[in-house]
Coordinates of C-alpha atoms in Angstrom, one line a residue:
M1 CA 224.3 58.2 51.8
S2 CA 222.6 57.2 48.6
V3 CA 221.7 59.6 45.8
P4 CA 218.1 58.6 44.7
S5 CA 216.7 58.4 41.3
A6 CA 213.5 60.2 40.3
S7 CA 211.7 56.9 40.5
E8 CA 213.0 56.3 44.0
L9 CA 211.8 59.7 45.2
I10 CA 208.4 59.2 43.7
D11 CA 208.1 55.8 45.3
G12 CA 209.1 57.2 48.6
V13 CA 206.5 59.9 48.5
Q14 CA 203.9 57.5 47.2
L15 CA 204.5 55.1 50.1
H16 CA 204.1 58.0 52.5
A17 CA 200.9 59.2 50.9
D18 CA 199.4 55.7 50.8
T19 CA 200.3 55.1 54.4
V20 CA 198.7 58.4 55.5
L21 CA 195.6 57.8 53.4
E22 CA 195.2 54.3 55.0
H23 CA 196.0 55.1 58.6
A24 CA 194.9 58.7 59.0
R25 CA 191.4 58.1 57.6
D26 CA 188.4 59.1 59.8
D27 CA 187.3 56.0 61.8
Y28 CA 187.0 57.8 65.1
G29 CA 183.3 58.8 65.5
D30 CA 180.0 57.6 64.3
E31 CA 180.0 59.7 61.2
S32 CA 182.2 58.7 58.2
T33 CA 184.0 61.5 56.4
P34 CA 186.8 61.8 53.9
L35 CA 188.8 63.8 56.4
L36 CA 192.2 62.8 57.8
V37 CA 193.6 63.1 61.3
D38 CA 196.3 65.7 61.5
A39 CA 199.2 63.4 62.6
L40 CA 200.3 59.8 62.9
D41 CA 202.7 58.1 65.3
A42 CA 205.3 56.8 62.9
T43 CA 206.1 53.7 65.0
T44 CA 202.5 52.5 65.3
R45 CA 201.1 54.3 62.3
A46 CA 198.1 55.2 64.5
G47 CA 196.5 58.6 64.6
V48 CA 197.3 60.7 67.6
K49 CA 195.7 63.6 69.4
Y50 CA 197.6 66.5 67.9
D51 CA 196.8 70.2 68.1
G52 CA 199.1 72.1 65.9
R53 CA 197.1 75.4 65.9
D54 CA 195.9 76.0 69.4
V55 CA 192.4 74.6 68.9
A56 CA 191.5 71.8 71.4
D57 CA 192.5 68.3 72.6
G58 CA 191.3 65.6 70.3
Y59 CA 191.7 63.7 67.1
L60 CA 191.6 66.8 65.0
S61 CA 191.3 67.3 61.3
N62 CA 192.5 70.9 60.6
V63 CA 192.5 71.3 56.8
A64 CA 194.6 74.4 57.0
L65 CA 197.3 72.3 58.6
Q66 CA 197.0 69.7 55.8
Q67 CA 197.7 72.0 52.8
S68 CA 201.2 70.7 52.2
F69 CA 199.8 67.1 52.1
L70 CA 197.0 68.1 49.7
R71 CA 199.6 69.7 47.4
A72 CA 201.7 66.5 47.5
L73 CA 198.6 64.5 46.6
V74 CA 197.9 66.6 43.6
G75 CA 201.6 66.5 42.7
L76 CA 201.6 62.7 42.8
S77 CA 198.7 62.6 40.4
E78 CA 200.5 65.0 38.1
I79 CA 203.7 63.0 38.1
T80 CA 202.3 59.5 38.1
N81 CA 199.1 60.0 36.0
D82 CA 197.2 58.3 38.8
E83 CA 194.1 60.5 39.5
T84 CA 193.3 58.7 42.7
Y85 CA 195.5 61.0 44.8
R86 CA 193.9 64.2 43.4
S87 CA 190.5 62.7 43.9
K88 CA 191.2 62.1 47.6
A89 CA 192.3 65.7 48.0
E90 CA 189.2 67.0 46.1
D91 CA 187.0 64.9 48.4
I92 CA 188.5 66.5 51.5
I93 CA 188.0 70.0 50.1
S94 CA 184.5 69.3 48.8
W95 CA 183.4 67.9 52.2
T96 CA 185.0 70.8 54.0
F97 CA 183.1 73.4 51.9
E98 CA 179.9 71.6 52.4
H99 CA 180.1 70.7 56.1
A100 CA 182.8 72.9 57.8
T101 CA 182.1 76.5 56.9
D102 CA 180.0 79.2 58.7
D103 CA 176.9 80.7 57.1
I104 CA 179.1 83.2 55.2
G105 CA 181.5 80.7 53.7
L106 CA 184.4 81.1 56.2
V107 CA 186.1 77.7 56.7
Y108 CA 186.5 76.3 60.2
W109 CA 190.2 75.8 60.1
G110 CA 193.5 77.5 61.0
G111 CA 194.6 79.0 64.2
H112 CA 191.6 78.3 66.4
A113 CA 189.2 75.9 64.6
A114 CA 189.1 72.4 63.3
Y115 CA 186.9 69.3 63.0
D116 CA 186.9 66.8 65.9
L117 CA 186.8 63.4 64.2
E118 CA 185.8 61.6 67.4
A119 CA 183.0 64.0 68.4
D120 CA 181.9 64.5 64.8
E121 CA 181.7 68.3 65.1
V122 CA 183.5 71.5 64.5
V123 CA 185.5 72.7 67.5
V124 CA 186.5 76.3 68.0
G125 CA 189.3 77.2 70.4
K126 CA 189.4 81.0 70.9
S127 CA 186.2 81.7 69.0
D128 CA 187.8 83.5 66.0
H129 CA 189.0 82.6 62.5
E130 CA 192.7 82.9 62.0
L131 CA 195.2 82.1 59.2
K132 CA 198.9 82.9 59.8
F133 CA 201.5 82.0 57.2
E134 CA 199.1 79.2 55.9
Y135 CA 198.7 80.2 52.2
P136 CA 196.0 77.6 51.3
F137 CA 196.1 75.6 48.1
Y138 CA 193.6 77.9 46.4
E139 CA 194.1 76.3 43.0
L140 CA 192.7 73.0 44.3
L141 CA 189.9 74.8 46.2
Y142 CA 189.0 76.6 43.0
D143 CA 189.0 73.4 40.9
V144 CA 186.6 71.9 43.5
S145 CA 184.3 74.9 43.7
P146 CA 185.0 78.3 42.1
D147 CA 182.0 79.8 43.9
A148 CA 182.9 78.5 47.4
T149 CA 186.5 79.6 46.9
R150 CA 185.5 83.1 45.8
Q151 CA 183.1 83.3 48.7
F152 CA 185.8 82.1 51.2
V153 CA 188.2 84.8 50.1
K154 CA 185.5 87.5 50.4
A155 CA 184.5 86.1 53.8
F156 CA 188.2 86.1 54.9
W157 CA 188.7 89.7 54.1
N158 CA 185.2 90.7 55.4
A159 CA 185.8 89.0 58.8
H160 CA 189.3 90.4 59.4
V161 CA 189.4 94.0 57.9
L162 CA 188.1 96.4 60.5
D163 CA 188.5 99.7 58.6
W164 CA 188.8 99.6 54.8
D165 CA 189.8 103.3 54.7
S166 CA 193.2 102.5 56.4
L167 CA 193.1 98.7 56.0
D168 CA 193.3 98.3 59.8
F169 CA 192.7 94.6 60.3
N170 CA 193.1 91.9 63.0
R171 CA 194.6 88.5 62.9
H172 CA 191.4 87.2 64.4
G173 CA 188.1 87.4 62.4
G174 CA 184.6 86.8 63.7
W175 CA 182.4 84.0 62.4
N176 CA 179.1 84.7 60.5
E177 CA 179.9 88.3 59.8
P178 CA 177.4 89.6 57.2
I179 CA 179.2 90.4 53.9
G180 CA 179.7 94.1 53.5
T181 CA 180.8 96.3 50.6
L182 CA 184.1 94.5 50.3
W183 CA 186.0 95.5 47.1
D184 CA 183.7 98.5 46.5
H185 CA 185.0 100.3 49.5
E186 CA 186.9 103.5 49.1
Y187 CA 190.5 103.4 50.2
E188 CA 192.2 106.4 51.8
G189 CA 195.4 105.0 53.2
G190 CA 197.0 107.6 55.5
D191 CA 199.9 107.4 57.9
V192 CA 201.2 104.1 59.2
F193 CA 201.8 103.3 62.9
F194 CA 198.4 104.7 63.7
W195 CA 196.6 103.5 66.8
G196 CA 194.1 100.9 65.5
D197 CA 191.7 98.3 66.7
G198 CA 193.6 95.4 65.2
L199 CA 197.0 93.7 65.3
T200 CA 198.2 94.1 61.7
F201 CA 200.7 91.3 61.8
V202 CA 202.2 90.3 58.5
N203 CA 201.6 86.7 59.2
T204 CA 197.9 87.2 58.6
G205 CA 198.3 90.3 56.4
S206 CA 200.3 88.3 53.8
D207 CA 197.7 85.5 54.0
L208 CA 195.0 88.1 53.2
Y209 CA 196.8 89.6 50.2
Y210 CA 198.0 86.3 48.9
A211 CA 194.4 85.0 48.9
A212 CA 193.1 88.1 47.1
G213 CA 196.1 88.0 44.6
V214 CA 195.6 84.3 43.7
L215 CA 191.8 84.8 43.4
A216 CA 192.5 87.7 41.0
D217 CA 194.7 85.3 38.9
L218 CA 192.2 82.5 38.9
T219 CA 189.2 84.7 38.0
G220 CA 190.8 87.5 36.0
E221 CA 189.2 90.0 38.3
D222 CA 191.0 93.3 39.0
E223 CA 189.3 94.4 42.3
P224 CA 190.8 91.7 44.6
L225 CA 194.3 92.4 43.2
A226 CA 193.9 96.1 43.8
W227 CA 193.2 95.5 47.4
A228 CA 196.0 92.9 47.7
K229 CA 198.5 95.5 46.5
R230 CA 197.1 98.1 48.8
L231 CA 197.5 95.8 51.8
A232 CA 201.0 94.6 50.8
H233 CA 202.0 98.2 50.3
R234 CA 201.0 99.2 53.8
Y235 CA 204.1 97.3 55.1
V236 CA 206.3 99.0 52.5
E237 CA 205.1 102.3 53.9
T238 CA 206.6 101.4 57.3
R239 CA 210.1 101.5 55.9
Q240 CA 212.6 103.8 57.3
D241 CA 216.2 104.1 56.2
P242 CA 217.7 101.6 55.3
G243 CA 214.5 100.3 53.8
I244 CA 213.4 97.5 56.1
S245 CA 209.6 96.9 56.5
G246 CA 207.8 96.5 59.8
Y247 CA 206.1 93.3 61.0
Q248 CA 203.0 95.4 61.3
F249 CA 201.8 98.8 60.2
S250 CA 199.7 100.0 63.1
Q251 CA 199.8 100.1 66.9
H252 CA 197.4 98.5 69.2
A253 CA 196.9 98.7 73.0
S254 CA 197.8 95.2 73.9
Y255 CA 198.6 93.6 77.2
C256 CA 202.2 94.4 77.9
N257 CA 202.8 92.7 81.2
G258 CA 199.5 91.5 82.5
P259 CA 196.1 93.0 82.1
E260 CA 196.8 96.1 84.2
I261 CA 199.4 97.4 81.7
R262 CA 198.3 98.1 78.1
G263 CA 200.0 99.8 75.2
D264 CA 202.4 99.0 72.4
R265 CA 204.4 96.0 73.7
A266 CA 207.7 96.9 72.1
Q267 CA 207.5 100.5 73.4
Y268 CA 206.9 99.1 76.9
Q269 CA 209.9 96.7 76.9
F270 CA 212.4 98.6 74.7
A271 CA 211.7 102.3 74.5
P272 CA 212.6 103.4 78.1
Y273 CA 216.1 101.9 77.7
I274 CA 217.0 103.2 74.2
H275 CA 218.2 106.8 74.0
G276 CA 218.0 109.0 70.9
D277 CA 215.4 109.9 68.4
H278 CA 214.1 106.5 67.5
R279 CA 210.5 105.3 66.7
I280 CA 210.1 102.3 68.9
F281 CA 206.9 100.3 68.2
E282 CA 206.2 96.7 67.4
G283 CA 206.2 97.8 63.8
T284 CA 209.7 99.1 64.0
L285 CA 211.4 95.9 65.2
F286 CA 213.3 94.0 62.5
R287 CA 211.6 90.6 62.5
P288 CA 212.4 89.0 59.1
R289 CA 210.2 86.2 57.9
P290 CA 211.5 85.1 54.4
I291 CA 208.3 83.1 53.8
V292 CA 206.6 86.5 53.1
Q293 CA 209.0 87.4 50.3
R294 CA 208.9 83.9 48.9
Q295 CA 205.1 84.1 48.6
Q296 CA 205.3 87.6 47.1
L297 CA 207.6 86.3 44.5
A298 CA 205.3 83.4 43.9
L299 CA 202.4 85.8 43.3
A300 CA 204.6 87.8 40.9
G301 CA 205.5 84.7 39.0
R302 CA 201.9 83.7 38.4
L303 CA 200.5 87.2 37.8
D304 CA 203.2 88.3 35.4
E305 CA 203.0 92.0 34.7
R306 CA 199.9 92.3 36.9
G307 CA 202.0 91.2 39.9
A308 CA 205.3 93.0 39.1
A309 CA 204.9 95.2 42.2
F310 CA 205.1 92.1 44.5
A311 CA 208.5 91.2 43.0
Q312 CA 209.7 94.7 43.3
W313 CA 208.7 94.9 47.0
A314 CA 210.2 91.5 47.8
V315 CA 213.5 92.3 46.2
E316 CA 213.7 95.7 47.8
E317 CA 213.2 94.1 51.2
L318 CA 215.7 91.3 50.7
R319 CA 218.3 93.9 49.5
A320 CA 217.7 96.0 52.6
W321 CA 218.2 93.0 54.9
R322 CA 221.4 92.3 53.1
E323 CA 222.8 95.8 53.2
A324 CA 221.7 96.8 56.7
A325 CA 221.8 93.6 58.8
Y326 CA 223.5 90.6 57.1
R327 CA 227.0 89.4 58.3
P328 CA 228.4 87.0 55.8
S329 CA 231.3 85.9 58.1
D330 CA 228.8 84.6 60.6
N331 CA 225.9 83.9 58.2
E332 CA 223.5 85.8 60.4
F333 CA 221.4 89.0 60.6
A334 CA 221.9 91.5 63.3
P335 CA 218.8 92.2 65.4
M336 CA 217.9 95.9 65.1
L337 CA 215.2 98.5 64.8
T338 CA 214.1 99.1 61.2
D339 CA 216.0 102.4 61.3
G340 CA 219.2 100.4 61.6
L341 CA 219.9 100.8 65.3
S342 CA 221.4 97.6 66.6
L343 CA 219.7 95.7 69.4
E344 CA 222.3 93.0 69.7
G345 CA 223.1 92.4 73.3
F346 CA 220.1 94.3 74.5
V347 CA 219.0 93.0 77.9
I348 CA 215.2 93.0 78.4
R349 CA 214.6 94.7 81.8
R350 CA 210.8 94.3 81.9
E351 CA 208.7 91.1 81.7
G352 CA 206.5 91.1 78.6
Y353 CA 205.6 89.8 75.2
F354 CA 209.2 89.8 73.7
G355 CA 210.7 87.8 76.5
P356 CA 211.3 87.5 80.2
K357 CA 213.3 89.9 82.2
G358 CA 217.0 89.2 81.6
R359 CA 216.6 87.8 78.1
V360 CA 219.5 89.0 75.9
I361 CA 218.6 89.7 72.2
G362 CA 220.9 87.8 69.9
P363 CA 221.5 87.5 66.1
I364 CA 219.1 85.9 63.6
E365 CA 220.4 82.7 61.9
A366 CA 220.4 82.9 58.1
G367 CA 219.2 79.4 57.5
P368 CA 217.9 77.6 54.4
G369 CA 214.6 79.5 54.4
F370 CA 216.5 82.7 53.7
L371 CA 218.5 80.9 51.0
W372 CA 215.3 79.9 49.3
A373 CA 214.0 83.4 49.3
Y374 CA 217.2 85.0 47.9
A375 CA 217.6 82.2 45.3
R376 CA 214.0 82.7 44.1
A377 CA 214.5 86.4 43.9
Y378 CA 217.5 85.9 41.7
R379 CA 215.7 83.4 39.5
I380 CA 212.7 85.6 39.0
V381 CA 214.2 89.1 38.9
G382 CA 217.9 88.4 38.2
D383 CA 219.1 90.6 41.1
D384 CA 222.8 90.4 41.6
L385 CA 222.8 91.3 45.3
C386 CA 220.3 88.6 46.0
Y387 CA 222.6 86.1 44.2
A388 CA 225.6 87.3 46.3
T389 CA 223.6 86.8 49.4
A390 CA 222.5 83.3 48.3
R391 CA 226.2 82.6 47.7
D392 CA 227.1 83.7 51.2
I393 CA 224.3 81.7 52.8
V394 CA 225.3 78.5 50.9
A395 CA 228.8 78.9 52.2
G396 CA 227.5 79.7 55.7
I397 CA 225.4 76.5 55.7
G398 CA 228.5 74.5 54.8
L399 CA 227.6 73.6 51.3
G400 CA 230.5 75.1 49.5
D401 CA 230.9 78.0 47.0
I402 CA 228.4 78.6 44.1
G403 CA 230.8 81.1 42.6
A404 CA 229.8 84.0 40.4
P405 CA 226.7 83.6 38.3
E406 CA 228.6 82.6 35.2
E407 CA 230.9 80.1 37.0
S408 CA 230.2 76.5 37.8
P409 CA 229.6 75.9 41.5
S410 CA 231.9 73.9 43.8
L411 CA 229.6 72.2 46.2
G412 CA 230.1 69.6 48.9
F413 CA 227.6 67.5 50.7
D414 CA 228.8 67.7 54.3
V415 CA 225.8 69.7 55.5
G416 CA 224.8 69.6 59.2
P417 CA 221.5 67.9 60.0
E418 CA 220.0 71.1 61.2
A419 CA 220.1 72.5 57.7
V420 CA 218.9 69.4 55.8
G421 CA 215.3 69.9 54.9
P422 CA 212.8 71.0 52.2
E423 CA 213.9 74.6 52.4
L424 CA 217.5 73.8 51.5
L425 CA 216.4 71.4 48.7
S426 CA 214.0 74.1 47.3
G427 CA 216.7 76.7 47.4
L428 CA 219.0 74.5 45.4
L429 CA 216.3 73.8 42.9
E430 CA 215.8 77.6 42.5
L431 CA 219.5 78.0 41.7
Y432 CA 219.3 75.0 39.3
R433 CA 216.3 76.6 37.5
A434 CA 218.1 79.9 37.3
S435 CA 221.4 78.5 35.9
G436 CA 220.7 75.1 34.4
D437 CA 223.8 73.8 36.1
D438 CA 223.5 70.2 37.1
T439 CA 225.8 70.7 40.1
Y440 CA 222.8 72.2 41.9
L441 CA 220.6 69.3 40.9
D442 CA 223.1 66.8 42.1
A443 CA 223.4 68.7 45.5
A444 CA 219.6 68.7 45.8
A445 CA 219.4 65.0 45.0
S446 CA 221.9 64.4 47.8
I447 CA 219.7 66.3 50.2
G448 CA 216.7 64.4 48.9
G449 CA 218.6 61.1 49.6
R450 CA 219.1 62.2 53.2
L451 CA 215.5 63.0 53.6
L452 CA 214.5 59.6 52.3
D453 CA 216.9 57.9 54.6
E454 CA 215.4 59.7 57.6
R455 CA 211.9 58.2 57.1
E456 CA 210.4 56.1 59.9
N457 CA 208.2 53.2 58.9
G458 CA 207.7 54.7 55.4
L459 CA 206.7 58.1 56.8
F460 CA 208.3 61.5 56.7
T461 CA 208.4 62.7 60.4
D462 CA 209.4 65.5 62.6
T463 CA 211.8 65.4 65.6
R464 CA 209.0 63.9 67.8
G465 CA 208.5 60.9 65.5
L466 CA 205.2 62.3 64.2
A467 CA 204.1 62.3 60.6
V468 CA 202.3 65.6 60.6
L469 CA 200.3 66.4 57.5
D470 CA 201.7 69.9 57.1
N471 CA 205.2 68.5 56.5
P472 CA 206.5 70.1 53.3
T473 CA 209.1 67.4 52.5
P474 CA 207.0 65.2 50.3
L475 CA 206.1 67.9 47.8
A476 CA 209.7 69.2 47.8
L477 CA 210.9 65.7 46.8
L478 CA 208.3 65.5 44.1
R479 CA 209.6 68.7 42.6
L480 CA 213.1 67.3 42.8
A481 CA 211.9 64.2 41.0
A482 CA 210.4 66.3 38.3
A483 CA 213.7 68.2 37.8
L484 CA 215.6 64.9 37.7
R485 CA 213.3 63.8 34.9
G486 CA 214.0 66.9 33.0
G487 CA 210.4 68.1 33.1
P488 CA 209.0 71.5 34.0
L489 CA 208.4 72.2 37.6
D490 CA 205.6 74.6 36.9
T491 CA 203.2 71.7 36.3
L492 CA 203.4 70.8 40.0
P493 CA 202.0 72.8 43.0
V494 CA 204.2 75.5 44.3
A495 CA 205.8 74.6 47.6
V496 CA 205.4 77.0 50.6
G497 CA 207.7 75.5 53.1
N498 CA 207.7 75.6 56.9
R499 CA 206.0 78.3 59.0
Q500 CA 208.6 78.3 61.7
S501 CA 210.3 81.6 62.7
P502 CA 214.0 81.9 62.1
K503 CA 216.2 81.2 65.1
G504 CA 217.3 84.1 67.2
G505 CA 216.3 87.8 67.0
I506 CA 213.4 89.5 68.7

């Protein structure tokens, strides 16, 4: 296993980018566009029919799925002073704004929409707009067109928010919805876990408030930030002792087990078999997604005092996970209700959304995505409990002991392949930035070397041998290269990481 230099890392990412730009270009239909197909076969370097967001069968270009690649292109221009890469990214966004939005400015991308390169047309799967844990590269969008970016964020909120009084919203938003009052609405709030018309999942909720928060930073406006904080705080309001937030803050009459049974899906599958005084809704199931706290901390970092609340809420959440659910000896979180009642070993007795009859609820693996969140919290806020949890997760992954904050870490490099990835690398870089200790940088470089060695035909791939454009590895390696050069990482785009859910749990 070789430990790469900064130049070798940059060369590796540059080869990947050049290969994608050459072989993923749009040569499928009659119309030529600057768009790229979403995935390549690493062996043949040919584009493949790949649907990563439940849209349709075809040679798709889903720009929401390509945000990691666009960030890597801009990062390459920053680190090499070659503006060609940024220019390619800008061309994609410019074309998308001009040709792939509805009449209100909502982009055809994400969960159920994309551009079919062979048919030369927008395709829509389930008819509705959807972003879930995507967090688009708004800085690039704004550089290309401030007006179109501002309009998109407005259209995003306009399409998804159903009731501004309570911020009831749905993960799906209609196309061509006339723009309403938006930021000038009155907000009342009220109790959480109300019966609403939408599914207020945090995967879309965090995308909504992240969009408004970044827009407020880019424009200096206060109104989008006020609404971003209100929406983020709705999840805080779901907390019970010991302080864990719900995955959603409302209830919705969904299909529980076929169309003839409707109601709260968690209540249907869990409540009849749990005794005692417990609130059992979808919003009271412990379903940790550390990408949410990482993005809250990213907002806090860019907004400074204006965004301090996001850091506070993120750290409170991470501390509650640690104190109520984390088991250092096994490096895992216990599955539970958000009031602390353990659901470990619970056998599902009814078919439904949370699993088939007979499924046994198990623990949640504290993988590198959690390390990244706890390490970022320590770097930005300096929270000692977050540091202690990062220390335990590092040990649990098999990387060694980082010691107390003032000690030099003792790290090894015998990490299993399941942990090697951009999240682990990014977590180590957070610890390096917090401490300045080169041991973390050396460990990150070792992980970077393994990622370089795993390339196929010059491409960073997934386990299927596909080079998918939402792979976060190239940007993570560029950030590593910048650190090895001794330069500031803040000049590069902020990495988001994978969207995958943690293993285990509910």
